GROMACS .gro file of C-alpha atoms in nm:
model
  359
    1MET     CA    1  15.218   0.286  12.006
    2THR     CA    2  15.068   0.011  12.222
    3ALA     CA    3  14.804  -0.215  12.071
    4SER     CA    4  14.455  -0.106  12.168
    5GLY     CA    5  14.282  -0.444  12.183
    6GLU     CA    6  14.041  -0.314  11.917
    7PRO     CA    7  14.055  -0.527  11.599
    8ILE     CA    8  14.163  -0.354  11.279
    9ILE     CA    9  14.189  -0.670  11.062
   10ARG     CA   10  13.967  -0.975  11.100
   11PHE     CA   11  13.946  -1.300  10.903
   12GLN     CA   12  13.633  -1.512  10.943
   13ASN     CA   13  13.650  -1.864  10.796
   14VAL     CA   14  13.873  -1.749  10.511
   15VAL     CA   15  13.984  -2.013  10.258
   16LYS     CA   16  14.195  -1.951   9.949
   17HIS     CA   17  14.287  -2.211   9.683
   18TYR     CA   18  14.514  -2.168   9.383
   19PRO     CA   19  14.449  -2.360   9.060
   20GLY     CA   20  14.624  -2.696   9.038
   21SER     CA   21  14.663  -2.739   9.415
   22ALA     CA   22  14.445  -2.980   9.613
   23ALA     CA   23  14.524  -2.822   9.950
   24PRO     CA   24  14.424  -2.461  10.027
   25ALA     CA   25  14.699  -2.199  10.026
   26LEU     CA   26  14.528  -2.049  10.330
   27ASP     CA   27  14.264  -2.184  10.567
   28VAL     CA   28  14.199  -1.958  10.867
   29SER     CA   29  13.885  -1.990  11.077
   30ASP     CA   30  13.926  -1.693  11.311
   31PHE     CA   31  14.206  -1.440  11.313
   32ARG     CA   32  14.246  -1.078  11.421
   33ILE     CA   33  14.509  -0.807  11.424
   34ASP     CA   34  14.458  -0.525  11.673
   35LYS     CA   35  14.476  -0.154  11.606
   36GLY     CA   36  14.823  -0.018  11.679
   37GLU     CA   37  14.998  -0.356  11.675
   38PHE     CA   38  15.328  -0.441  11.516
   39PHE     CA   39  15.210  -0.782  11.398
   40SER     CA   40  15.425  -1.034  11.211
   41ILE     CA   41  15.320  -1.328  10.995
   42LEU     CA   42  15.609  -1.574  10.998
   43GLY     CA   43  15.658  -1.895  10.805
   44PRO     CA   44  15.873  -2.086  10.558
   45SER     CA   45  15.845  -2.044  10.181
   46GLY     CA   46  15.508  -2.164  10.055
   47SER     CA   47  15.348  -2.154  10.400
   48GLY     CA   48  15.068  -1.912  10.306
   49LYS     CA   49  15.201  -1.595  10.468
   50THR     CA   50  15.215  -1.393  10.145
   51THR     CA   51  14.867  -1.516  10.054
   52ALA     CA   52  14.743  -1.375  10.385
   53LEU     CA   53  14.904  -1.039  10.307
   54ARG     CA   54  14.761  -1.029   9.954
   55LEU     CA   55  14.412  -1.107  10.088
   56ILE     CA   56  14.441  -0.821  10.338
   57ALA     CA   57  14.558  -0.586  10.063
   58GLY     CA   58  14.288  -0.699   9.820
   59PHE     CA   59  14.533  -0.831   9.560
   60GLU     CA   60  14.370  -1.176   9.595
   61GLN     CA   61  14.009  -1.276   9.653
   62ALA     CA   62  13.908  -1.539   9.909
   63ASP     CA   63  13.715  -1.843   9.785
   64SER     CA   64  13.504  -1.826  10.099
   65GLY     CA   65  13.484  -1.635  10.427
   66ARG     CA   66  13.489  -1.265  10.513
   67ILE     CA   67  13.765  -1.009  10.569
   68PHE     CA   68  13.707  -0.694  10.777
   69LEU     CA   69  13.899  -0.367  10.803
   70GLY     CA   70  13.776  -0.220  11.128
   71ASP     CA   71  13.397  -0.255  11.112
   72GLU     CA   72  13.388  -0.259  10.731
   73ASP     CA   73  13.354  -0.581  10.534
   74VAL     CA   74  13.618  -0.539  10.263
   75THR     CA   75  13.602  -0.892  10.121
   76ASP     CA   76  13.488  -0.766   9.780
   77VAL     CA   77  13.640  -0.417   9.801
   78PRO     CA   78  13.918  -0.352   9.544
   79PRO     CA   79  14.270  -0.263   9.670
   80TYR     CA   80  14.252   0.107   9.578
   81ARG     CA   81  13.944   0.152   9.799
   82ARG     CA   82  14.100  -0.008  10.106
   83ASP     CA   83  14.279   0.227  10.346
   84ILE     CA   84  14.588   0.006  10.332
   85ASN     CA   85  14.934   0.060  10.184
   86THR     CA   86  15.206  -0.195  10.106
   87VAL     CA   87  15.586  -0.176  10.118
   88PHE     CA   88  15.750  -0.432   9.888
   89GLN     CA   89  16.101  -0.575   9.904
   90SER     CA   90  16.175  -0.426   9.560
   91TYR     CA   91  16.114  -0.065   9.684
   92ALA     CA   92  15.915   0.015   9.364
   93LEU     CA   93  16.026   0.380   9.353
   94PHE     CA   94  15.976   0.580   9.032
   95PRO     CA   95  16.331   0.613   8.889
   96HIS     CA   96  16.265   0.946   8.712
   97MET     CA   97  16.124   1.117   9.024
   98SER     CA   98  16.323   1.268   9.309
   99LEU     CA   99  16.292   1.114   9.652
  100ALA     CA  100  16.058   1.394   9.762
  101GLU     CA  101  15.845   1.350   9.449
  102ASN     CA  102  15.819   0.976   9.515
  103VAL     CA  103  15.694   1.040   9.868
  104ALA     CA  104  15.454   1.309   9.744
  105TYR     CA  105  15.304   1.089   9.472
  106PRO     CA  106  15.018   0.931   9.675
  107LEU     CA  107  14.926   1.272   9.818
  108ARG     CA  108  14.919   1.423   9.469
  109MET     CA  109  14.695   1.138   9.349
  110ALA     CA  110  14.465   1.202   9.645
  111GLY     CA  111  14.435   1.572   9.552
  112VAL     CA  112  14.616   1.713   9.855
  113GLU     CA  113  14.706   2.076   9.790
  114LYS     CA  114  15.067   2.167   9.718
  115ALA     CA  115  15.154   2.346  10.045
  116GLU     CA  116  15.015   2.062  10.255
  117ARG     CA  117  15.193   1.806  10.036
  118ARG     CA  118  15.524   1.984  10.092
  119ARG     CA  119  15.472   1.993  10.467
  120ARG     CA  120  15.378   1.626  10.496
  121VAL     CA  121  15.655   1.509  10.264
  122GLY     CA  122  15.913   1.702  10.468
  123GLU     CA  123  15.777   1.550  10.789
  124ALA     CA  124  15.780   1.196  10.645
  125LEU     CA  125  16.136   1.226  10.511
  126ASP     CA  126  16.249   1.362  10.846
  127MET     CA  127  16.097   1.061  11.025
  128VAL     CA  128  16.309   0.823  10.818
  129ALA     CA  129  16.621   1.044  10.834
  130MET     CA  130  16.613   1.123  10.460
  131ASP     CA  131  16.530   1.494  10.483
  132LYS     CA  132  16.884   1.602  10.384
  133MET     CA  133  16.861   1.467  10.027
  134PRO     CA  134  16.505   1.519   9.898
  135ASP     CA  135  16.616   1.614   9.546
  136ARG     CA  136  16.824   1.305   9.474
  137LEU     CA  137  16.702   1.034   9.238
  138PRO     CA  138  16.660   0.675   9.363
  139HIS     CA  139  16.973   0.549   9.186
  140GLN     CA  140  17.179   0.813   9.369
  141VAL     CA  141  17.117   0.664   9.715
  142SER     CA  142  17.187   0.326   9.879
  143GLY     CA  143  16.947   0.033   9.908
  144GLY     CA  144  16.882   0.108  10.273
  145GLN     CA  145  16.804   0.471  10.190
  146ARG     CA  146  16.567   0.368   9.910
  147GLN     CA  147  16.386   0.143  10.154
  148ARG     CA  148  16.346   0.434  10.396
  149VAL     CA  149  16.194   0.643  10.117
  150ALA     CA  150  15.959   0.358  10.022
  151LEU     CA  151  15.846   0.349  10.387
  152ALA     CA  152  15.790   0.725  10.391
  153ARG     CA  153  15.582   0.706  10.073
  154ALA     CA  154  15.372   0.426  10.222
  155PHE     CA  155  15.284   0.600  10.548
  156VAL     CA  156  15.271   0.966  10.435
  157GLY     CA  157  14.897   0.930  10.366
  158ARG     CA  158  14.839   0.780  10.712
  159PRO     CA  159  14.663   0.456  10.609
  160LYS     CA  160  14.490   0.245  10.871
  161VAL     CA  161  14.725  -0.047  10.801
  162LEU     CA  162  15.074  -0.068  10.656
  163LEU     CA  163  15.167  -0.404  10.504
  164LEU     CA  164  15.537  -0.488  10.477
  165ASP     CA  165  15.621  -0.777  10.244
  166GLU     CA  166  15.972  -0.895  10.341
  167PRO     CA  167  16.098  -0.537  10.297
  168LEU     CA  168  16.447  -0.603  10.435
  169SER     CA  169  16.535  -0.918  10.243
  170ALA     CA  170  16.740  -0.733   9.978
  171LEU     CA  171  16.961  -0.560  10.239
  172ASP     CA  172  17.284  -0.688  10.393
  173LEU     CA  173  17.294  -0.800  10.757
  174ASN     CA  174  17.407  -0.470  10.909
  175LEU     CA  175  17.148  -0.270  10.715
  176ARG     CA  176  16.872  -0.516  10.808
  177GLN     CA  177  16.954  -0.475  11.176
  178GLN     CA  178  16.960  -0.096  11.144
  179MET     CA  179  16.626  -0.097  10.962
  180GLN     CA  180  16.469  -0.311  11.234
  181HIS     CA  181  16.534  -0.029  11.480
  182VAL     CA  182  16.400   0.223  11.228
  183LEU     CA  183  16.079   0.024  11.177
  184VAL     CA  184  16.007  -0.026  11.548
  185GLY     CA  185  16.071   0.340  11.628
  186LEU     CA  186  15.865   0.455  11.331
  187GLN     CA  187  15.569   0.237  11.418
  188ARG     CA  188  15.566   0.365  11.775
  189GLN     CA  189  15.590   0.724  11.654
  190ILE     CA  190  15.314   0.723  11.395
  191GLY     CA  191  15.087   0.463  11.558
  192ILE     CA  192  14.981   0.288  11.236
  193THR     CA  193  14.918  -0.086  11.251
  194PHE     CA  194  15.212  -0.265  11.087
  195VAL     CA  195  15.161  -0.614  10.941
  196TYR     CA  196  15.502  -0.758  10.865
  197VAL     CA  197  15.543  -1.071  10.651
  198THR     CA  198  15.875  -1.255  10.673
  199HIS     CA  199  16.050  -1.591  10.680
  200ASP     CA  200  16.318  -1.443  10.909
  201GLN     CA  201  16.238  -1.538  11.267
  202GLY     CA  202  16.486  -1.289  11.410
  203GLU     CA  203  16.301  -1.000  11.244
  204ALA     CA  204  15.962  -1.122  11.363
  205LEU     CA  205  16.066  -1.190  11.723
  206SER     CA  206  16.262  -0.869  11.769
  207MET     CA  207  16.002  -0.623  11.640
  208SER     CA  208  15.654  -0.762  11.701
  209ASN     CA  209  15.385  -0.734  11.966
  210ARG     CA  210  15.248  -1.067  11.843
  211VAL     CA  211  15.351  -1.324  11.585
  212ALA     CA  212  15.145  -1.572  11.382
  213VAL     CA  213  15.351  -1.875  11.283
  214ILE     CA  214  15.198  -2.021  10.970
  215ASP     CA  215  15.263  -2.344  10.779
  216GLY     CA  216  15.061  -2.538  10.525
  217GLY     CA  217  14.812  -2.254  10.506
  218LYS     CA  218  14.721  -2.280  10.875
  219ILE     CA  219  14.820  -2.076  11.178
  220ARG     CA  220  15.022  -2.311  11.398
  221GLN     CA  221  15.067  -2.066  11.685
  222LEU     CA  222  14.969  -1.705  11.748
  223ASP     CA  223  15.117  -1.541  12.055
  224THR     CA  224  15.377  -1.300  12.187
  225PRO     CA  225  15.737  -1.355  12.072
  226ASN     CA  226  15.832  -1.462  12.425
  227ALA     CA  227  15.557  -1.724  12.445
  228ILE     CA  228  15.628  -1.861  12.098
  229TYR     CA  229  15.998  -1.893  12.174
  230TYR     CA  230  15.975  -2.044  12.521
  231GLU     CA  231  15.640  -2.227  12.498
  232PRO     CA  232  15.613  -2.359  12.140
  233SER     CA  233  15.284  -2.537  12.081
  234SER     CA  234  15.418  -2.803  11.842
  235ARG     CA  235  15.731  -2.971  11.713
  236PHE     CA  236  15.710  -2.759  11.399
  237VAL     CA  237  15.713  -2.431  11.592
  238ALA     CA  238  15.992  -2.551  11.823
  239GLN     CA  239  16.215  -2.643  11.531
  240PHE     CA  240  16.126  -2.346  11.310
  241ILE     CA  241  16.177  -2.083  11.580
  242GLY     CA  242  16.529  -2.066  11.719
  243LYS     CA  243  16.747  -2.373  11.752
  244SER     CA  244  16.612  -2.669  11.947
  245ASN     CA  245  16.707  -3.027  12.018
  246LEU     CA  246  16.416  -3.266  11.972
  247ILE     CA  247  16.488  -3.549  12.213
  248PRO     CA  248  16.283  -3.873  12.255
  249ALA     CA  249  16.192  -3.953  12.615
  250GLN     CA  250  15.989  -4.216  12.802
  251VAL     CA  251  15.739  -4.090  13.059
  252ALA     CA  252  15.593  -4.284  13.351
  253GLY     CA  253  15.369  -4.170  13.636
  254ALA     CA  254  15.178  -3.906  13.440
  255GLY     CA  255  14.882  -3.771  13.635
  256SER     CA  256  15.059  -3.783  13.970
  257ASN     CA  257  15.439  -3.756  13.961
  258PRO     CA  258  15.554  -3.783  13.601
  259VAL     CA  259  15.911  -3.896  13.547
  260ALA     CA  260  16.096  -3.886  13.216
  261THR     CA  261  16.391  -4.098  13.111
  262VAL     CA  262  16.646  -3.971  12.858
  263SER     CA  263  16.971  -4.151  12.771
  264GLY     CA  264  16.928  -4.375  13.076
  265VAL     CA  265  16.882  -4.087  13.321
  266SER     CA  266  16.545  -4.029  13.494
  267PHE     CA  267  16.414  -3.698  13.629
  268PRO     CA  268  16.081  -3.532  13.725
  269LEU     CA  269  15.898  -3.374  13.433
  270PRO     CA  270  15.590  -3.188  13.567
  271LYS     CA  271  15.483  -3.072  13.218
  272ALA     CA  272  15.422  -3.430  13.097
  273THR     CA  273  15.052  -3.520  13.070
  274ARG     CA  274  15.065  -3.878  12.943
  275ASN     CA  275  15.277  -4.190  12.977
  276GLY     CA  276  15.484  -4.344  12.700
  277GLN     CA  277  15.696  -4.196  12.423
  278VAL     CA  278  15.715  -3.817  12.400
  279ASN     CA  279  15.957  -3.567  12.251
  280LEU     CA  280  16.130  -3.294  12.450
  281GLY     CA  281  16.216  -2.964  12.287
  282ILE     CA  282  16.530  -2.823  12.452
  283ARG     CA  283  16.683  -2.505  12.313
  284PHE     CA  284  17.057  -2.499  12.249
  285GLU     CA  285  17.106  -2.219  12.502
  286SER     CA  286  16.914  -2.413  12.771
  287LEU     CA  287  17.186  -2.679  12.779
  288ALA     CA  288  17.511  -2.645  12.973
  289VAL     CA  289  17.821  -2.842  12.873
  290THR     CA  290  18.055  -2.884  13.168
  291ARG     CA  291  18.327  -3.107  13.304
  292PRO     CA  292  18.172  -3.404  13.492
  293GLU     CA  293  18.297  -3.275  13.829
  294GLU     CA  294  18.126  -2.937  13.771
  295ALA     CA  295  17.782  -3.072  13.685
  296THR     CA  296  17.643  -3.144  14.032
  297ALA     CA  297  17.463  -2.809  14.060
  298HIS     CA  298  17.234  -2.882  13.763
  299PRO     CA  299  16.898  -3.067  13.801
  300VAL     CA  300  16.966  -3.313  13.517
  301CYS     CA  301  17.314  -3.427  13.411
  302LEU     CA  302  17.374  -3.663  13.119
  303PRO     CA  303  17.731  -3.794  13.078
  304GLY     CA  304  17.866  -3.789  12.724
  305LYS     CA  305  18.154  -3.710  12.490
  306VAL     CA  306  18.213  -3.406  12.269
  307SER     CA  307  18.187  -3.506  11.903
  308ASP     CA  308  18.222  -3.164  11.740
  309VAL     CA  309  18.284  -2.798  11.825
  310LEU     CA  310  18.199  -2.514  11.586
  311PHE     CA  311  18.350  -2.174  11.665
  312LEU     CA  312  18.096  -1.903  11.571
  313GLY     CA  313  18.277  -1.599  11.708
  314HIS     CA  314  18.067  -1.491  12.006
  315THR     CA  315  17.975  -1.850  12.091
  316CYS     CA  316  18.055  -2.213  12.016
  317GLU     CA  317  17.810  -2.475  11.897
  318VAL     CA  318  17.898  -2.798  12.074
  319LYS     CA  319  17.772  -3.142  11.969
  320VAL     CA  320  17.771  -3.407  12.243
  321LYS     CA  321  17.674  -3.776  12.229
  322CYS     CA  322  17.508  -3.913  12.540
  323ALA     CA  323  17.432  -4.288  12.531
  324GLY     CA  324  17.371  -4.275  12.157
  325GLN     CA  325  17.158  -3.960  12.174
  326GLU     CA  326  17.298  -3.644  12.015
  327PHE     CA  327  17.263  -3.302  12.179
  328ILE     CA  328  17.371  -2.960  12.052
  329ALA     CA  329  17.440  -2.677  12.296
  330PHE     CA  330  17.571  -2.323  12.288
  331ALA     CA  331  17.883  -2.259  12.495
  332GLN     CA  332  18.050  -1.928  12.565
  333ALA     CA  333  18.339  -1.875  12.326
  334SER     CA  334  18.677  -1.769  12.462
  335ARG     CA  335  19.031  -1.740  12.336
  336ASP     CA  336  19.132  -2.034  12.556
  337SER     CA  337  18.835  -2.266  12.500
  338ILE     CA  338  18.880  -2.599  12.680
  339LEU     CA  339  18.622  -2.798  12.481
  340ARG     CA  340  18.774  -3.048  12.240
  341HIS     CA  341  18.680  -3.358  12.038
  342ASP     CA  342  18.622  -3.679  12.241
  343GLN     CA  343  18.634  -3.494  12.574
  344ASP     CA  344  18.428  -3.637  12.861
  345VAL     CA  345  18.158  -3.386  12.960
  346CYS     CA  346  17.810  -3.361  13.109
  347VAL     CA  347  17.511  -3.212  12.931
  348SER     CA  348  17.296  -3.044  13.194
  349PHE     CA  349  16.957  -2.875  13.189
  350ASN     CA  350  16.652  -2.782  13.395
  351PRO     CA  351  16.336  -2.984  13.312
  352GLN     CA  352  16.136  -2.659  13.338
  353ASP     CA  353  16.313  -2.548  13.019
  354CYS     CA  354  16.179  -2.846  12.823
  355ALA     CA  355  15.877  -2.825  12.597
  356VAL     CA  356  15.686  -3.156  12.583
  357PHE     CA  357  15.530  -3.277  12.256
  358ASP     CA  358  15.305  -3.579  12.228
  359ASP     CA  359  15.313  -3.580  11.846
   0.00000   0.00000   0.00000
């Protein structure tokens, strides 16, 4: 489902402190999640992302500010009266109940009659491809299958918002990737707003309509995955999302024809807005490492020497020193790779691929 542009969750001047901490765990002046979005809250451990989720769910109370679910002020509404469900990383299935009984539990608590419960449980299990084993107990299925059942139980009652608290962190890499496809397809099919909390940038970027990058209790950037990746608003976001070189540069001519100098090489840098010392964020994949005679086609070429090559399977991570400055680039891996230690090369890039940070 495509986001409607109509807010389903709103924070207004929300502040949350925990005892013993001088700084707030969360401090958000204005924040909204739209109806029908797959929205991710991304940040390192201790950044405030789980606090945001718990405030939405009602498991924590804000010290100040208001929280809205649609048009309703739910700031002081207890969790069980909010039309919100949560999927936890621990699955939290009842071990003595069958998979179908686990999914039916919230419907039974809501007083849904038996025939309707059976129909909706069957539909929910089918959506997560677990309809062939409804009578099994949780310990009789894999971790990925338990997570699918936990999802079915969470959305079977069709809440307005489904919160997902790092639900894939206990799964291995292959299962996590499979479940990402399941989650995206499921969200599009049922149309419920998903709010996904994670420290895994790959999960957030691959699944979301928008992402809020949070650190120190504050939202550092809120935008589409594409914009966050290619136009980071700060050094923190550039270094937290993906892999970036942070390179010092000197800028002159800002305001008319700005020129940057890096490792003794000068080049136009239209994005620069002030003179003096700046930092350039250049993603590993935006750099090309070539033989010196092959570098003439690139806008900026910095001569250097290979100091290290890491073979990663599908690619190589190449470290190059250019006039004392260290760059890391991705290079296509091949059986007959020609890159080697102490080799003369050129590091090349397009200035348009550089993010410019004044901090």
